[in-house]
Coordinates of C-alpha atoms and ligand atoms in Angstrom, one line a residue:
X320 CA 246.2 31.7 -28.3
X321 CA 245.1 28.8 -30.5
X322 CA 248.2 29.1 -32.7
X323 CA 250.4 27.7 -29.9
X324 CA 248.0 24.9 -29.0
X325 CA 247.7 24.2 -32.7
X326 CA 251.4 23.6 -33.2
X327 CA 251.4 21.1 -30.3
X328 CA 248.3 19.4 -31.6
X329 CA 249.7 19.2 -35.1
X330 CA 252.8 17.4 -33.8
X331 CA 250.4 14.5 -33.4
X332 CA 248.9 12.6 -36.3
X333 CA 245.4 14.0 -37.3
X334 CA 243.5 11.1 -35.8
X335 CA 245.4 11.2 -32.5
X336 CA 245.1 15.0 -32.2
X337 CA 241.3 14.7 -32.9
X338 CA 240.9 11.9 -30.3
X339 CA 242.8 14.0 -27.7
X340 CA 240.7 17.2 -28.3
X341 CA 237.5 15.2 -28.2
X342 CA 238.5 13.6 -25.0
X343 CA 239.4 16.9 -23.4
X344 CA 236.2 18.5 -24.7
X345 CA 234.1 15.6 -23.5
X346 CA 235.6 15.8 -20.0
X347 CA 235.4 19.6 -19.8
X348 CA 231.8 19.5 -20.9
X349 CA 230.8 17.0 -18.3
X350 CA 232.3 18.7 -15.2
X351 CA 230.1 21.5 -14.0
X352 CA 232.9 23.9 -13.3
X353 CA 234.8 23.5 -16.6
X354 CA 231.5 23.6 -18.5
X355 CA 230.8 26.9 -16.8
X356 CA 234.3 28.2 -17.5
X357 CA 234.2 27.2 -21.2
X358 CA 230.7 28.7 -21.6
X359 CA 232.1 32.0 -20.1
X360 CA 235.2 32.0 -22.4
X361 CA 233.2 31.1 -25.5
X362 CA 230.1 33.1 -24.7
X363 CA 228.1 33.8 -27.8
X364 CA 225.0 36.0 -28.1
X365 CA 221.7 34.3 -29.0
X366 CA 220.9 34.5 -32.7
X367 CA 217.7 32.4 -32.7
X368 CA 216.5 30.8 -35.9
X369 CA 213.7 28.4 -36.7
X370 CA 214.0 25.6 -39.1
X371 CA 211.9 22.4 -39.7
X372 CA 209.8 23.1 -36.6
X373 CA 212.8 23.5 -34.3
X374 CA 214.1 26.6 -32.6
X375 CA 217.9 26.8 -32.7
X376 CA 219.7 29.2 -30.4
X377 CA 221.9 30.2 -33.4
X378 CA 222.3 28.9 -37.0
X379 CA 225.8 27.3 -36.5
X380 CA 226.3 23.6 -36.0
X381 CA 229.2 21.2 -35.7
X382 CA 229.1 19.0 -38.8
X383 CA 228.8 15.2 -38.8
X384 CA 232.1 13.3 -38.3
X385 CA 233.5 15.5 -35.5
X386 CA 231.7 13.7 -32.7
X387 CA 230.8 10.3 -34.3
X388 CA 229.8 8.6 -31.0
X389 CA 228.3 11.5 -29.0
X390 CA 231.2 11.8 -26.6
X391 CA 231.4 15.6 -26.2
X392 CA 227.9 17.0 -26.5
X393 CA 228.1 19.2 -23.5
X394 CA 231.5 20.4 -24.5
X395 CA 230.3 21.4 -28.0
X396 CA 227.4 23.2 -26.4
X397 CA 229.8 25.2 -24.2
X398 CA 231.7 26.2 -27.3
X399 CA 228.6 28.0 -28.5
X400 CA 227.2 25.7 -31.2
X401 CA 223.5 25.8 -31.7
X402 CA 223.4 22.2 -32.8
X403 CA 225.6 19.1 -33.1
X404 CA 225.2 16.5 -35.8
X405 CA 226.3 13.3 -34.1
X406 CA 227.5 10.4 -36.3
X407 CA 227.6 9.0 -38.8
X408 CA 226.2 6.2 -36.6
X409 CA 225.9 2.7 -38.1
X410 CA 223.6 0.1 -36.7
X411 CA 226.3 -2.3 -35.6
X412 CA 229.8 -1.3 -34.4
X413 CA 232.5 -1.3 -37.1
X414 CA 236.1 -0.2 -37.3
X415 CA 236.2 1.7 -40.6
X416 CA 239.2 1.6 -43.0
X417 CA 242.8 0.8 -41.8
X418 CA 245.0 3.8 -40.8
X419 CA 246.5 6.1 -41.9
X420 CA 243.2 7.4 -43.1
X421 CA 243.1 11.2 -42.2
X422 CA 245.6 13.7 -43.7
X423 CA 246.1 17.4 -43.0
X424 CA 246.7 19.5 -46.1
X425 CA 248.3 22.4 -44.3
X426 CA 249.1 24.7 -47.3
X427 CA 245.5 24.2 -48.5
X428 CA 243.7 24.5 -45.2
X429 CA 242.1 21.2 -46.0
X430 CA 241.7 17.6 -44.8
X431 CA 241.4 14.4 -46.7
X432 CA 239.7 11.5 -44.8
X433 CA 238.9 8.0 -45.8
X434 CA 237.7 6.9 -42.4
X435 CA 234.8 4.8 -43.8
X436 CA 232.4 5.2 -40.9
X437 CA 234.2 4.0 -37.8
X438 CA 231.3 3.8 -35.4
X439 CA 230.7 2.3 -31.9
X440 CA 227.3 1.3 -33.2
X441 CA 223.7 2.3 -32.4
X442 CA 223.5 0.8 -28.9
X443 CA 226.6 2.5 -27.6
X444 CA 225.7 5.9 -29.1
X445 CA 222.1 5.8 -27.7
X446 CA 223.7 5.3 -24.2
X447 CA 225.8 8.5 -24.8
X448 CA 222.8 10.5 -25.8
X449 CA 220.5 9.3 -23.1
X450 CA 221.8 11.4 -20.2
X451 CA 221.6 14.6 -22.2
X452 CA 218.1 13.8 -23.2
X453 CA 217.1 12.9 -19.6
X454 CA 218.7 16.1 -18.3
X455 CA 216.7 18.1 -20.8
X456 CA 213.5 16.5 -19.6
X457 CA 214.1 16.5 -15.9
X458 CA 215.3 20.2 -16.1
X459 CA 218.3 19.4 -14.0
X460 CA 220.6 20.4 -16.8
X461 CA 222.6 23.6 -16.2
X462 CA 221.4 25.8 -19.0
X463 CA 218.1 27.1 -20.1
X464 CA 215.9 24.1 -20.1
X465 CA 212.8 23.4 -22.2
X466 CA 209.5 22.5 -20.7
X467 CA 208.5 18.9 -21.2
X468 CA 205.5 20.0 -23.2
X469 CA 207.7 21.9 -25.7
X470 CA 210.1 19.0 -26.0
X471 CA 207.3 16.7 -27.1
X472 CA 206.4 18.9 -30.0
X473 CA 210.0 19.4 -30.9
X474 CA 210.2 23.1 -29.9
X475 CA 213.1 23.7 -27.7
X476 CA 213.6 26.9 -25.7
X477 CA 216.7 28.9 -26.4
X478 CA 219.9 27.9 -24.5
X479 CA 220.1 24.2 -25.5
X480 CA 222.2 22.5 -28.1
X481 CA 219.9 20.6 -30.4
X482 CA 221.0 17.1 -31.6
X483 CA 221.0 15.8 -35.1
X484 CA 221.7 12.1 -35.6
X485 CA 223.5 11.4 -38.8
X486 CA 222.7 7.8 -39.9
X487 CA 224.5 5.5 -42.3
X488 CA 224.6 1.8 -43.3
X489 CA 227.1 -0.7 -42.2
X490 CA 229.9 -1.6 -44.7
X491 CA 228.8 -5.2 -45.1
X492 CA 225.1 -4.2 -45.7
X493 CA 224.4 -4.4 -49.5
X494 CA 222.6 -1.4 -51.0
X495 CA 219.5 -3.5 -51.6
X496 CA 219.2 -4.0 -47.9
X497 CA 220.4 -0.5 -46.9
X498 CA 216.9 0.7 -46.0
X499 CA 216.8 -1.8 -43.1
X500 CA 219.8 -0.2 -41.6
X501 CA 218.5 3.3 -41.9
X502 CA 215.0 2.3 -40.6
X503 CA 216.4 0.6 -37.5
X504 CA 218.5 3.7 -36.7
X505 CA 215.4 6.0 -37.0
X506 CA 213.6 3.6 -34.7
X507 CA 216.5 3.5 -32.2
X508 CA 217.3 7.2 -32.1
X509 CA 213.7 8.5 -32.2
X510 CA 213.7 9.4 -28.5
X511 CA 217.0 11.3 -28.6
X512 CA 217.2 13.0 -32.0
X513 CA 215.9 16.5 -32.7
X514 CA 216.4 15.7 -36.3
X515 CA 217.9 13.0 -38.5
X516 CA 220.4 13.4 -41.3
X517 CA 220.4 10.6 -43.9
X518 CA 224.0 10.2 -45.1
X519 CA 224.2 8.8 -48.6
X520 CA 227.1 10.9 -49.7
X521 CA 230.2 9.8 -47.9
X522 CA 232.8 8.8 -50.5
X523 CA 234.5 6.2 -48.3
X524 CA 231.9 3.5 -48.1
X525 CA 231.9 1.6 -51.4
X526 CA 228.6 2.1 -53.3
X527 CA 227.0 4.4 -50.7
X528 CA 226.8 7.3 -53.1
X529 CA 224.8 5.1 -55.6
X530 CA 221.9 5.6 -53.1
X531 CA 221.6 9.1 -54.5
X532 CA 220.4 7.8 -57.8
X533 CA 216.7 8.6 -58.2
X534 CA 215.1 5.1 -58.0
X535 CA 217.3 3.9 -55.2
X536 CA 216.8 7.2 -53.3
X537 CA 213.0 7.2 -53.7
X538 CA 212.9 3.6 -52.4
X539 CA 215.2 4.4 -49.4
X540 CA 213.4 7.6 -48.4
X541 CA 210.0 5.9 -48.6
X542 CA 211.0 3.4 -46.0
X543 CA 212.6 6.1 -43.8
X544 CA 209.5 8.3 -44.1
X545 CA 207.2 5.3 -43.1
X546 CA 209.4 4.6 -40.0
X547 CA 209.6 8.3 -39.1
X548 CA 205.8 8.6 -39.3
X549 CA 205.4 5.5 -37.0
X550 CA 208.1 6.8 -34.5
X551 CA 206.5 10.3 -34.4
X552 CA 203.2 8.7 -33.2
X553 CA 205.0 6.4 -30.8
X554 CA 207.1 9.2 -29.2
X555 CA 204.6 12.1 -29.7
X556 CA 207.2 14.4 -31.2
X557 CA 208.1 15.6 -34.6
X558 CA 211.1 13.9 -36.3
X559 CA 212.4 16.0 -39.1
X560 CA 214.5 14.1 -41.7
X561 CA 217.2 15.8 -43.8
X562 CA 219.2 14.3 -46.6
X563 CA 222.9 15.0 -47.0
X564 CA 224.2 15.2 -50.5
X565 CA 227.6 15.0 -52.3
X566 CA 229.2 18.0 -54.0
X567 CA 230.2 15.7 -56.9
X568 CA 226.7 15.2 -58.4
X569 CA 226.3 16.6 -61.9
X570 CA 223.7 19.4 -62.2
X571 CA 221.2 17.0 -63.7
X572 CA 221.8 14.4 -60.9
X573 CA 221.4 17.0 -58.2
X574 CA 218.1 18.2 -59.7
X575 CA 216.8 14.7 -59.9
X576 CA 217.8 14.0 -56.3
X577 CA 216.2 17.2 -55.0
X578 CA 213.0 16.3 -56.8
X579 CA 212.9 12.9 -55.2
X580 CA 213.7 14.3 -51.8
X581 CA 210.8 16.8 -52.0
X582 CA 208.4 14.2 -53.2
X583 CA 209.4 11.9 -50.4
X584 CA 208.2 14.5 -47.7
X585 CA 211.7 15.2 -46.4
X586 CA 212.2 18.2 -44.2
X587 CA 215.5 19.6 -45.4
X588 CA 218.7 19.2 -47.4
X589 CA 222.3 19.3 -46.2
X590 CA 224.8 20.4 -48.9
X591 CA 227.5 19.2 -48.9
X592 CA 229.6 16.3 -47.9
X593 CA 233.3 16.0 -48.8
X594 CA 234.5 15.9 -52.5
X595 CA 236.6 13.5 -54.5
X596 CA 237.8 16.4 -56.6
X597 CA 241.4 17.6 -56.2
X598 CA 241.6 20.9 -58.2
X599 CA 244.0 23.6 -57.1
X600 CA 245.8 21.8 -54.2
X601 CA 249.4 22.3 -53.4
X602 CA 250.0 20.0 -50.3
X603 CA 252.0 16.8 -50.9
X604 CA 249.0 14.8 -49.5
X605 CA 246.8 15.9 -52.3
X606 CA 246.8 12.4 -54.0
X607 CA 245.6 10.5 -50.9
X608 CA 242.3 8.7 -51.5
X609 CA 239.3 10.0 -49.7
X610 CA 237.0 12.9 -49.3
X611 CA 238.4 16.5 -49.3
X612 CA 237.1 19.1 -46.9
X613 CA 238.0 22.6 -45.9
X614 CA 238.8 25.7 -47.8
X615 CA 239.2 24.2 -51.3
X616 CA 235.7 22.7 -51.0
X617 CA 234.0 26.1 -50.6
X618 CA 233.6 26.8 -54.4
X619 CA 231.9 23.5 -55.1
X620 CA 229.8 23.7 -51.9
X621 CA 228.6 27.2 -52.8
X622 CA 227.8 26.2 -56.3
X623 CA 225.7 23.3 -55.0
X624 CA 224.0 25.5 -52.4
X625 CA 223.1 28.1 -55.2
X626 CA 221.5 25.4 -57.4
X627 CA 219.7 23.8 -54.4
X628 CA 218.3 27.1 -53.2
X629 CA 217.0 27.8 -56.7
X630 CA 215.6 24.4 -57.3
X631 CA 214.0 24.0 -53.8
X632 CA 212.5 27.5 -54.0
X633 CA 211.8 27.8 -50.3
X634 CA 209.9 24.4 -50.0
X635 CA 212.3 23.2 -47.2
X636 CA 215.2 24.7 -45.3
X637 CA 218.8 24.1 -46.5
X638 CA 221.8 23.5 -44.4
X639 CA 225.1 24.7 -45.9
X640 CA 228.4 22.9 -45.0
X641 CA 231.7 22.7 -46.8
X642 CA 234.6 25.1 -46.6
X643 CA 233.3 27.5 -44.0
X644 CA 236.6 28.8 -42.5
X645 CA 235.8 32.4 -41.5
X646 CA 232.9 34.5 -40.1
X647 CA 232.5 36.1 -43.6
X648 CA 232.2 32.6 -45.2
X649 CA 229.4 31.8 -42.7
X650 CA 227.5 35.0 -43.3
X651 CA 227.7 34.6 -47.1
X652 CA 226.1 31.1 -46.9
X653 CA 223.2 32.5 -44.9
X654 CA 222.8 35.4 -47.4
X655 CA 222.8 32.9 -50.2
X656 CA 219.7 31.3 -48.7
X657 CA 220.9 28.6 -46.2
X658 CA 218.8 28.4 -43.0
X659 CA 221.6 26.8 -41.0
X660 CA 225.3 26.3 -41.5
X661 CA 227.8 23.7 -40.2
X662 CA 231.6 23.3 -40.1
X663 CA 234.2 20.8 -39.2
X664 CA 237.6 21.5 -40.9
X665 CA 237.5 25.2 -39.9
X666 CA 237.7 24.1 -36.3
X667 CA 240.9 22.2 -37.0
X668 CA 242.7 25.2 -38.5
X669 CA 241.1 28.1 -36.6
X670 CA 240.4 26.5 -33.2
X671 CA 237.5 26.3 -30.8
X672 CA 237.0 30.1 -30.8
X673 CA 235.7 30.0 -34.4
X674 CA 232.2 29.2 -33.4
X675 CA 231.8 32.2 -31.1
X676 CA 233.6 34.4 -33.6
X677 CA 231.1 33.4 -36.3
X678 CA 228.0 33.7 -34.2
X679 CA 229.0 37.2 -33.1
X680 CA 229.6 38.2 -36.7
X681 CA 226.1 37.1 -37.9
Ligands
LIG26 C1 237.5 13.6 -40.5 C2 236.2 13.8 -41.1 C3 235.2 12.9 -40.9 C4 233.9 13.1 -41.4 N1 232.9 12.2 -41.1 C5 231.7 12.4 -41.6 C6 230.6 11.5 -41.3 O1 230.8 10.5 -40.5 N2 229.4 11.7 -41.8 C7 229.1 12.7 -42.6 O2 228.0 12.9 -43.0 N3 230.1 13.6 -42.9 C8 231.3 13.5 -42.4 N4 232.3 14.4 -42.7 C9 232.0 15.5 -43.6 C10 231.6 16.8 -42.8 O3 230.4 16.6 -42.1 C11 231.4 18.0 -43.8 O4 230.3 17.7 -44.6 C12 232.6 18.2 -44.6 O5 233.8 18.0 -43.9 C13 232.6 19.6 -45.2 O6 232.7 20.6 -44.2 P1 234.1 21.3 -43.7 O7 234.7 21.8 -45.0 O8 233.6 22.4 -42.8 O9 234.9 20.3 -43.0 C14 233.6 14.2 -42.2 C15 234.6 15.2 -42.4 C16 235.9 15.0 -41.9 C17 236.9 16.1 -42.1

């Protein structure tokens, strides 16, 4: 069924098609009847997993970038995802890079994007997340709802979508002041986030990836950890912090970054973001600047996962993302040692049924 919808959607530019699907999913998720209908169509069995003190109804999440401003949380929940990583959110609103800035590489089942963190900003996104948070507390939400006591210690009953908030700095914030941006976001989103993802690996914000260097990273994570500790006390809940890394680090750089992350009391690692590499592509868009995602990213993402699993040696859970296009891909990542998995580009090529298909297969 998706193949027909896909050809209509692909007649629009990638950004327009994405905006339309997000709008439709947002609306369908908010209306009780359509939420119910979507949940029936995309019914997925529970495959509960526990990671960093949270109970996920299944290991599959929608990766950051799909719902940057938290517009379609309930829709994503109805598609069967166990968690949604909202963002990247920046403190202040910003437009991102000029269009065109997203390209479909059809023959490669890939996407290149150079969006550069278009974000409605912290205040707007907090307002989007607030109703979902309130509903979870007041138990009015249609779904299995956690008790207030469980919510405060960060343990959510099965049935709910958990929310990660992926945070990044504004374009005009220099790296020396980046910690201020990240710290303010942890402070602002502490009531709403089940976990935080620190994004220092998008290739489309100049200099951002330099924050992965060991000294810069240690300094940034110290500030984030201090704020998280404060916010945990203030809101009486656990606030796990994960760090999202690039697939383009050398083996030595990755090992150094992992060592710093573990020493900085972080709760998990997300591997990987998009790549600047362009090996093995056939589509005419292959030379566009930006980060590559989808099928061709799988080899690199798996190599980074393998090294991360080995280096981390069970100390913290690992989230695998990058090139998961089929149920078998998803299963393999879990077998390789990932605790959770995420996808984005697979949804573009395989459609909304992919989440359910994957969860059933696990
Ligand atoms: C259009 C687009 C926008 C993205 N935006 C973000 C973002 O804002 N923050 C982030 O951490 N990752 C972002 N990503 C990266 C994804 O979260 C993911 O790490 C990457 O696409 C690899 O997964 P995939 O192959 O399943 O798409 C974006 C990816 C795409 C395709």
